[in-house]
């Protein structure tokens, strides 16, 4: 009777814990899939600013040739000088650095969420075998202690932190992307990001001050 009560309570606790993890990972997978797809569209456009446009090189050469031909009437022809080496803008470097890191973090979150789903299925499979009440109780205790020993709870908590960091990097890169395009729009985006960061920090600190606050962030 005692083992049956223990097994029922342990299974109820484990089921609630694993179901919560599974639902969280489902949401993470959906959000990260949509997010990385949108981010990829931005990266496709932004990485072009890291290399020289062949059309710009052609225009520069034609301009120099035109200037050389125009100067022939005033004296001996001048040789065409070397073209200046291409240097990407600092804003382009910052933007692409943030966005590529953000993309890697987003894809990593998807992979880790898939791992968690697989591990929870394996845990349920191992703990639902019932050869005997005593052995079943030992399997439940052994498996749960394994979760605690190897930091499964911490591992699950790290995934949303990475996803949130990826989102912040995207917003930061967006400021760099807009800097050479439109300064007022860049400042507007910077102010929006600043307000968003303040709200995020407030939601992080409020539970530390008021224990009954319903807000929570992965930090």
PDB file of C-alpha atoms in Angstrom:
ATOM      1  CA  UNK A   1       0.000   0.000   0.000  1.00  0.00           C
ATOM      2  CA  UNK A   2       2.809   2.412   0.914  1.00  0.00           C
ATOM      3  CA  UNK A   3       4.633   1.831  -2.362  1.00  0.00           C
ATOM      4  CA  UNK A   4       1.433   2.321  -4.329  1.00  0.00           C
ATOM      5  CA  UNK A   5       0.804   5.688  -2.671  1.00  0.00           C
ATOM      6  CA  UNK A   6       4.402   6.746  -3.311  1.00  0.00           C
ATOM      7  CA  UNK A   7       4.222   5.695  -6.963  1.00  0.00           C
ATOM      8  CA  UNK A   8       0.953   7.550  -7.523  1.00  0.00           C
ATOM      9  CA  UNK A   9       2.276  10.744  -5.963  1.00  0.00           C
ATOM     10  CA  UNK A  10       5.614  10.509  -7.776  1.00  0.00           C
ATOM     11  CA  UNK A  11       3.949   9.872 -11.115  1.00  0.00           C
ATOM     12  CA  UNK A  12       1.576  12.788 -10.577  1.00  0.00           C
ATOM     13  CA  UNK A  13       4.477  15.120  -9.795  1.00  0.00           C
ATOM     14  CA  UNK A  14       6.638  13.870 -12.660  1.00  0.00           C
ATOM     15  CA  UNK A  15       3.762  14.075 -15.117  1.00  0.00           C
ATOM     16  CA  UNK A  16       2.995  17.681 -14.172  1.00  0.00           C
ATOM     17  CA  UNK A  17       6.684  18.608 -14.393  1.00  0.00           C
ATOM     18  CA  UNK A  18       7.318  16.916 -17.723  1.00  0.00           C
ATOM     19  CA  UNK A  19       4.065  18.108 -19.260  1.00  0.00           C
ATOM     20  CA  UNK A  20       5.009  21.659 -18.304  1.00  0.00           C
ATOM     21  CA  UNK A  21       8.407  21.229 -19.917  1.00  0.00           C
ATOM     22  CA  UNK A  22       6.871  19.719 -23.026  1.00  0.00           C
ATOM     23  CA  UNK A  23       4.380  22.566 -23.456  1.00  0.00           C
ATOM     24  CA  UNK A  24       7.135  25.120 -22.900  1.00  0.00           C
ATOM     25  CA  UNK A  25       9.320  23.445 -25.508  1.00  0.00           C
ATOM     26  CA  UNK A  26       6.430  23.327 -27.979  1.00  0.00           C
ATOM     27  CA  UNK A  27       6.048  27.074 -27.606  1.00  0.00           C
ATOM     28  CA  UNK A  28       9.805  27.582 -27.898  1.00  0.00           C
ATOM     29  CA  UNK A  29       9.966  25.547 -31.090  1.00  0.00           C
ATOM     30  CA  UNK A  30       7.089  27.430 -32.680  1.00  0.00           C
ATOM     31  CA  UNK A  31       8.409  30.853 -31.729  1.00  0.00           C
ATOM     32  CA  UNK A  32      12.026  30.105 -32.654  1.00  0.00           C
ATOM     33  CA  UNK A  33      10.961  28.683 -36.022  1.00  0.00           C
ATOM     34  CA  UNK A  34       8.981  31.805 -36.916  1.00  0.00           C
ATOM     35  CA  UNK A  35      11.644  34.072 -35.458  1.00  0.00           C
ATOM     36  CA  UNK A  36      14.606  32.510 -37.262  1.00  0.00           C
ATOM     37  CA  UNK A  37      12.669  32.502 -40.536  1.00  0.00           C
ATOM     38  CA  UNK A  38      12.037  36.239 -40.190  1.00  0.00           C
ATOM     39  CA  UNK A  39      15.616  36.888 -39.085  1.00  0.00           C
ATOM     40  CA  UNK A  40      16.993  34.980 -42.065  1.00  0.00           C
ATOM     41  CA  UNK A  41      15.207  37.385 -44.399  1.00  0.00           C
ATOM     42  CA  UNK A  42      16.983  40.303 -42.708  1.00  0.00           C
ATOM     43  CA  UNK A  43      20.358  38.525 -42.774  1.00  0.00           C
ATOM     44  CA  UNK A  44      20.052  37.838 -46.508  1.00  0.00           C
ATOM     45  CA  UNK A  45      19.794  41.566 -47.119  1.00  0.00           C
ATOM     46  CA  UNK A  46      22.317  42.746 -44.534  1.00  0.00           C
ATOM     47  CA  UNK A  47      25.230  40.459 -45.361  1.00  0.00           C
ATOM     48  CA  UNK A  48      25.449  42.030 -48.830  1.00  0.00           C
ATOM     49  CA  UNK A  49      26.799  45.181 -47.191  1.00  0.00           C
ATOM     50  CA  UNK A  50      29.886  43.255 -46.034  1.00  0.00           C
ATOM     51  CA  UNK A  51      31.249  42.842 -49.547  1.00  0.00           C
ATOM     52  CA  UNK A  52      31.780  45.223 -52.412  1.00  0.00           C
ATOM     53  CA  UNK A  53      29.036  45.555 -54.972  1.00  0.00           C
ATOM     54  CA  UNK A  54      30.421  44.671 -58.457  1.00  0.00           C
ATOM     55  CA  UNK A  55      28.220  47.359 -59.968  1.00  0.00           C
ATOM     56  CA  UNK A  56      29.873  50.000 -57.781  1.00  0.00           C
ATOM     57  CA  UNK A  57      33.296  48.790 -58.925  1.00  0.00           C
ATOM     58  CA  UNK A  58      32.225  49.024 -62.563  1.00  0.00           C
ATOM     59  CA  UNK A  59      30.886  52.535 -62.054  1.00  0.00           C
ATOM     60  CA  UNK A  60      34.154  53.624 -60.412  1.00  0.00           C
ATOM     61  CA  UNK A  61      36.222  52.230 -63.288  1.00  0.00           C
ATOM     62  CA  UNK A  62      34.026  53.868 -65.903  1.00  0.00           C
ATOM     63  CA  UNK A  63      34.254  57.170 -64.032  1.00  0.00           C
ATOM     64  CA  UNK A  64      38.049  57.040 -63.994  1.00  0.00           C
ATOM     65  CA  UNK A  65      38.184  56.125 -67.683  1.00  0.00           C
ATOM     66  CA  UNK A  66      35.853  59.000 -68.479  1.00  0.00           C
ATOM     67  CA  UNK A  67      38.031  61.407 -66.517  1.00  0.00           C
ATOM     68  CA  UNK A  68      41.143  60.128 -68.309  1.00  0.00           C
ATOM     69  CA  UNK A  69      39.582  60.605 -71.733  1.00  0.00           C
ATOM     70  CA  UNK A  70      38.417  64.086 -70.790  1.00  0.00           C
ATOM     71  CA  UNK A  71      41.916  65.067 -69.645  1.00  0.00           C
ATOM     72  CA  UNK A  72      43.575  64.007 -72.932  1.00  0.00           C
ATOM     73  CA  UNK A  73      42.582  67.267 -74.570  1.00  0.00           C
ATOM     74  CA  UNK A  74      44.491  69.202 -71.915  1.00  0.00           C
ATOM     75  CA  UNK A  75      47.683  67.195 -71.858  1.00  0.00           C
ATOM     76  CA  UNK A  76      49.182  63.712 -71.860  1.00  0.00           C
ATOM     77  CA  UNK A  77      46.842  60.933 -70.670  1.00  0.00           C
ATOM     78  CA  UNK A  78      46.999  60.031 -67.034  1.00  0.00           C
ATOM     79  CA  UNK A  79      47.171  56.465 -65.849  1.00  0.00           C
ATOM     80  CA  UNK A  80      44.204  55.010 -64.060  1.00  0.00           C
ATOM     81  CA  UNK A  81      44.894  54.917 -60.353  1.00  0.00           C
ATOM     82  CA  UNK A  82      44.189  51.988 -58.123  1.00  0.00           C
ATOM     83  CA  UNK A  83      40.718  51.695 -56.709  1.00  0.00           C
ATOM     84  CA  UNK A  84      40.338  52.194 -53.003  1.00  0.00           C
ATOM     85  CA  UNK A  85      40.062  48.960 -51.053  1.00  0.00           C
ATOM     86  CA  UNK A  86      36.535  48.214 -49.964  1.00  0.00           C
ATOM     87  CA  UNK A  87      35.814  48.753 -46.284  1.00  0.00           C
ATOM     88  CA  UNK A  88      32.370  47.882 -44.902  1.00  0.00           C
ATOM     89  CA  UNK A  89      30.715  50.421 -42.662  1.00  0.00           C
ATOM     90  CA  UNK A  90      31.056  49.987 -38.919  1.00  0.00           C
ATOM     91  CA  UNK A  91      27.275  49.902 -38.627  1.00  0.00           C
ATOM     92  CA  UNK A  92      27.181  47.025 -41.130  1.00  0.00           C
ATOM     93  CA  UNK A  93      29.755  45.071 -39.128  1.00  0.00           C
ATOM     94  CA  UNK A  94      27.820  45.604 -35.896  1.00  0.00           C
ATOM     95  CA  UNK A  95      24.491  44.753 -37.500  1.00  0.00           C
ATOM     96  CA  UNK A  96      25.687  41.547 -39.135  1.00  0.00           C
ATOM     97  CA  UNK A  97      27.609  40.440 -36.047  1.00  0.00           C
ATOM     98  CA  UNK A  98      24.536  40.788 -33.856  1.00  0.00           C
ATOM     99  CA  UNK A  99      22.208  39.196 -36.382  1.00  0.00           C
ATOM    100  CA  UNK A 100      24.407  36.194 -37.119  1.00  0.00           C
ATOM    101  CA  UNK A 101      24.875  35.546 -33.391  1.00  0.00           C
ATOM    102  CA  UNK A 102      21.138  35.971 -32.937  1.00  0.00           C
ATOM    103  CA  UNK A 103      20.450  33.479 -35.723  1.00  0.00           C
ATOM    104  CA  UNK A 104      22.821  30.927 -34.205  1.00  0.00           C
ATOM    105  CA  UNK A 105      21.199  31.327 -30.779  1.00  0.00           C
ATOM    106  CA  UNK A 106      17.715  30.955 -32.258  1.00  0.00           C
ATOM    107  CA  UNK A 107      18.631  27.748 -34.085  1.00  0.00           C
ATOM    108  CA  UNK A 108      20.408  26.457 -30.981  1.00  0.00           C
ATOM    109  CA  UNK A 109      17.242  27.004 -28.950  1.00  0.00           C
ATOM    110  CA  UNK A 110      15.274  24.940 -31.454  1.00  0.00           C
ATOM    111  CA  UNK A 111      17.800  22.115 -31.221  1.00  0.00           C
ATOM    112  CA  UNK A 112      17.886  22.175 -27.409  1.00  0.00           C
ATOM    113  CA  UNK A 113      14.089  22.242 -27.220  1.00  0.00           C
ATOM    114  CA  UNK A 114      13.996  19.160 -29.440  1.00  0.00           C
ATOM    115  CA  UNK A 115      16.461  17.460 -27.099  1.00  0.00           C
ATOM    116  CA  UNK A 116      14.287  18.236 -24.076  1.00  0.00           C
ATOM    117  CA  UNK A 117      11.221  16.792 -25.778  1.00  0.00           C
ATOM    118  CA  UNK A 118      13.133  13.622 -26.589  1.00  0.00           C
ATOM    119  CA  UNK A 119      14.520  13.312 -23.059  1.00  0.00           C
ATOM    120  CA  UNK A 120      11.098  13.772 -21.475  1.00  0.00           C
ATOM    121  CA  UNK A 121       9.684  11.018 -23.688  1.00  0.00           C
ATOM    122  CA  UNK A 122      12.536   8.730 -22.642  1.00  0.00           C
ATOM    123  CA  UNK A 123      11.927   9.560 -18.980  1.00  0.00           C
ATOM    124  CA  UNK A 124       8.223   8.759 -19.267  1.00  0.00           C
ATOM    125  CA  UNK A 125       8.989   5.528 -21.098  1.00  0.00           C
ATOM    126  CA  UNK A 126      11.430   4.354 -18.417  1.00  0.00           C
ATOM    127  CA  UNK A 127       9.208   5.258 -15.486  1.00  0.00           C
ATOM    128  CA  UNK A 128       5.950   3.800 -16.807  1.00  0.00           C
ATOM    129  CA  UNK A 129       7.197   0.208 -16.782  1.00  0.00           C
ATOM    130  CA  UNK A 130       5.611  -1.592 -13.836  1.00  0.00           C
ATOM    131  CA  UNK A 131       7.375  -4.888 -13.137  1.00  0.00           C
ATOM    132  CA  UNK A 132       6.552  -4.535  -9.431  1.00  0.00           C
ATOM    133  CA  UNK A 133       5.620  -1.682  -7.066  1.00  0.00           C
ATOM    134  CA  UNK A 134       8.981  -1.738  -5.295  1.00  0.00           C
ATOM    135  CA  UNK A 135      11.026  -1.796  -8.501  1.00  0.00           C
ATOM    136  CA  UNK A 136       8.803   0.836 -10.090  1.00  0.00           C
ATOM    137  CA  UNK A 137       9.319   3.117  -7.079  1.00  0.00           C
ATOM    138  CA  UNK A 138      13.070   2.644  -7.312  1.00  0.00           C
ATOM    139  CA  UNK A 139      13.038   3.476 -11.028  1.00  0.00           C
ATOM    140  CA  UNK A 140      11.042   6.642 -10.373  1.00  0.00           C
ATOM    141  CA  UNK A 141      13.371   7.760  -7.590  1.00  0.00           C
ATOM    142  CA  UNK A 142      16.498   6.862  -9.556  1.00  0.00           C
ATOM    143  CA  UNK A 143      15.312   8.680 -12.693  1.00  0.00           C
ATOM    144  CA  UNK A 144      14.231  11.793 -10.814  1.00  0.00           C
ATOM    145  CA  UNK A 145      17.517  11.965  -8.917  1.00  0.00           C
ATOM    146  CA  UNK A 146      19.220  11.763 -12.304  1.00  0.00           C
ATOM    147  CA  UNK A 147      17.270  14.833 -13.424  1.00  0.00           C
ATOM    148  CA  UNK A 148      18.434  16.709 -10.341  1.00  0.00           C
ATOM    149  CA  UNK A 149      22.004  15.436 -10.476  1.00  0.00           C
ATOM    150  CA  UNK A 150      22.630  16.433 -14.088  1.00  0.00           C
ATOM    151  CA  UNK A 151      20.870  19.787 -13.817  1.00  0.00           C
ATOM    152  CA  UNK A 152      17.938  19.125 -16.109  1.00  0.00           C
ATOM    153  CA  UNK A 153      15.955  21.930 -14.488  1.00  0.00           C
ATOM    154  CA  UNK A 154      18.772  24.399 -15.142  1.00  0.00           C
ATOM    155  CA  UNK A 155      19.155  23.139 -18.701  1.00  0.00           C
ATOM    156  CA  UNK A 156      15.473  23.773 -19.400  1.00  0.00           C
ATOM    157  CA  UNK A 157      15.672  27.247 -17.835  1.00  0.00           C
ATOM    158  CA  UNK A 158      18.660  28.203 -20.008  1.00  0.00           C
ATOM    159  CA  UNK A 159      16.756  27.730 -23.284  1.00  0.00           C
ATOM    160  CA  UNK A 160      14.401  30.730 -22.887  1.00  0.00           C
ATOM    161  CA  UNK A 161      17.353  32.827 -21.700  1.00  0.00           C
ATOM    162  CA  UNK A 162      19.156  32.109 -24.966  1.00  0.00           C
ATOM    163  CA  UNK A 163      16.024  32.895 -26.945  1.00  0.00           C
ATOM    164  CA  UNK A 164      15.533  36.205 -25.152  1.00  0.00           C
ATOM    165  CA  UNK A 165      19.198  37.083 -25.678  1.00  0.00           C
ATOM    166  CA  UNK A 166      18.762  36.312 -29.364  1.00  0.00           C
ATOM    167  CA  UNK A 167      15.794  38.666 -29.515  1.00  0.00           C
ATOM    168  CA  UNK A 168      17.717  41.490 -27.831  1.00  0.00           C
ATOM    169  CA  UNK A 169      20.600  41.015 -30.263  1.00  0.00           C
ATOM    170  CA  UNK A 170      18.175  41.248 -33.160  1.00  0.00           C
ATOM    171  CA  UNK A 171      16.842  44.583 -31.913  1.00  0.00           C
ATOM    172  CA  UNK A 172      20.380  45.871 -31.340  1.00  0.00           C
ATOM    173  CA  UNK A 173      21.378  44.809 -34.846  1.00  0.00           C
ATOM    174  CA  UNK A 174      18.292  46.502 -36.238  1.00  0.00           C
ATOM    175  CA  UNK A 175      19.580  49.815 -34.894  1.00  0.00           C
ATOM    176  CA  UNK A 176      22.864  49.296 -36.739  1.00  0.00           C
ATOM    177  CA  UNK A 177      20.974  48.315 -39.877  1.00  0.00           C
ATOM    178  CA  UNK A 178      18.904  51.507 -39.808  1.00  0.00           C
ATOM    179  CA  UNK A 179      21.802  53.845 -38.989  1.00  0.00           C
ATOM    180  CA  UNK A 180      22.967  54.397 -42.611  1.00  0.00           C
ATOM    181  CA  UNK A 181      19.395  54.238 -43.921  1.00  0.00           C
ATOM    182  CA  UNK A 182      17.499  56.776 -41.855  1.00  0.00           C
ATOM    183  CA  UNK A 183      18.740  58.492 -38.697  1.00  0.00           C
ATOM    184  CA  UNK A 184      15.309  59.477 -37.253  1.00  0.00           C
ATOM    185  CA  UNK A 185      14.064  55.926 -37.698  1.00  0.00           C
ATOM    186  CA  UNK A 186      17.204  54.624 -36.003  1.00  0.00           C
ATOM    187  CA  UNK A 187      16.668  56.922 -33.009  1.00  0.00           C
ATOM    188  CA  UNK A 188      13.040  55.849 -32.795  1.00  0.00           C
ATOM    189  CA  UNK A 189      14.083  52.211 -32.796  1.00  0.00           C
ATOM    190  CA  UNK A 190      16.760  52.896 -30.172  1.00  0.00           C
ATOM    191  CA  UNK A 191      14.205  54.559 -27.898  1.00  0.00           C
ATOM    192  CA  UNK A 192      11.822  51.646 -28.393  1.00  0.00           C
ATOM    193  CA  UNK A 193      14.555  49.168 -27.502  1.00  0.00           C
ATOM    194  CA  UNK A 194      15.466  51.208 -24.415  1.00  0.00           C
ATOM    195  CA  UNK A 195      11.857  51.187 -23.205  1.00  0.00           C
ATOM    196  CA  UNK A 196      11.598  47.466 -23.906  1.00  0.00           C
ATOM    197  CA  UNK A 197      14.784  46.830 -21.913  1.00  0.00           C
ATOM    198  CA  UNK A 198      13.433  48.864 -18.979  1.00  0.00           C
ATOM    199  CA  UNK A 199      10.178  46.896 -18.984  1.00  0.00           C
ATOM    200  CA  UNK A 200      12.094  43.623 -19.168  1.00  0.00           C
ATOM    201  CA  UNK A 201      14.336  44.571 -16.247  1.00  0.00           C
ATOM    202  CA  UNK A 202      11.304  45.700 -14.257  1.00  0.00           C
ATOM    203  CA  UNK A 203       9.597  42.352 -14.826  1.00  0.00           C
ATOM    204  CA  UNK A 204      12.805  40.681 -13.669  1.00  0.00           C
ATOM    205  CA  UNK A 205      13.227  42.738 -10.494  1.00  0.00           C
ATOM    206  CA  UNK A 206       9.601  43.025  -9.346  1.00  0.00           C
ATOM    207  CA  UNK A 207       9.379  39.358  -8.189  1.00  0.00           C
ATOM    208  CA  UNK A 208      12.492  39.922  -6.075  1.00  0.00           C
ATOM    209  CA  UNK A 209      10.794  42.809  -4.288  1.00  0.00           C
ATOM    210  CA  UNK A 210       7.229  41.498  -4.110  1.00  0.00           C
ATOM    211  CA  UNK A 211       7.048  37.748  -3.700  1.00  0.00           C
ATOM    212  CA  UNK A 212       3.376  37.671  -4.697  1.00  0.00           C
ATOM    213  CA  UNK A 213       4.048  39.290  -8.087  1.00  0.00           C
ATOM    214  CA  UNK A 214       2.849  37.109 -10.983  1.00  0.00           C
ATOM    215  CA  UNK A 215       5.587  38.328 -13.326  1.00  0.00           C
ATOM    216  CA  UNK A 216       8.654  36.282 -14.154  1.00  0.00           C
ATOM    217  CA  UNK A 217      11.471  36.240 -16.682  1.00  0.00           C
ATOM    218  CA  UNK A 218      14.094  33.521 -17.266  1.00  0.00           C
ATOM    219  CA  UNK A 219      16.662  35.668 -15.470  1.00  0.00           C
TER     220      UNK A 219
END
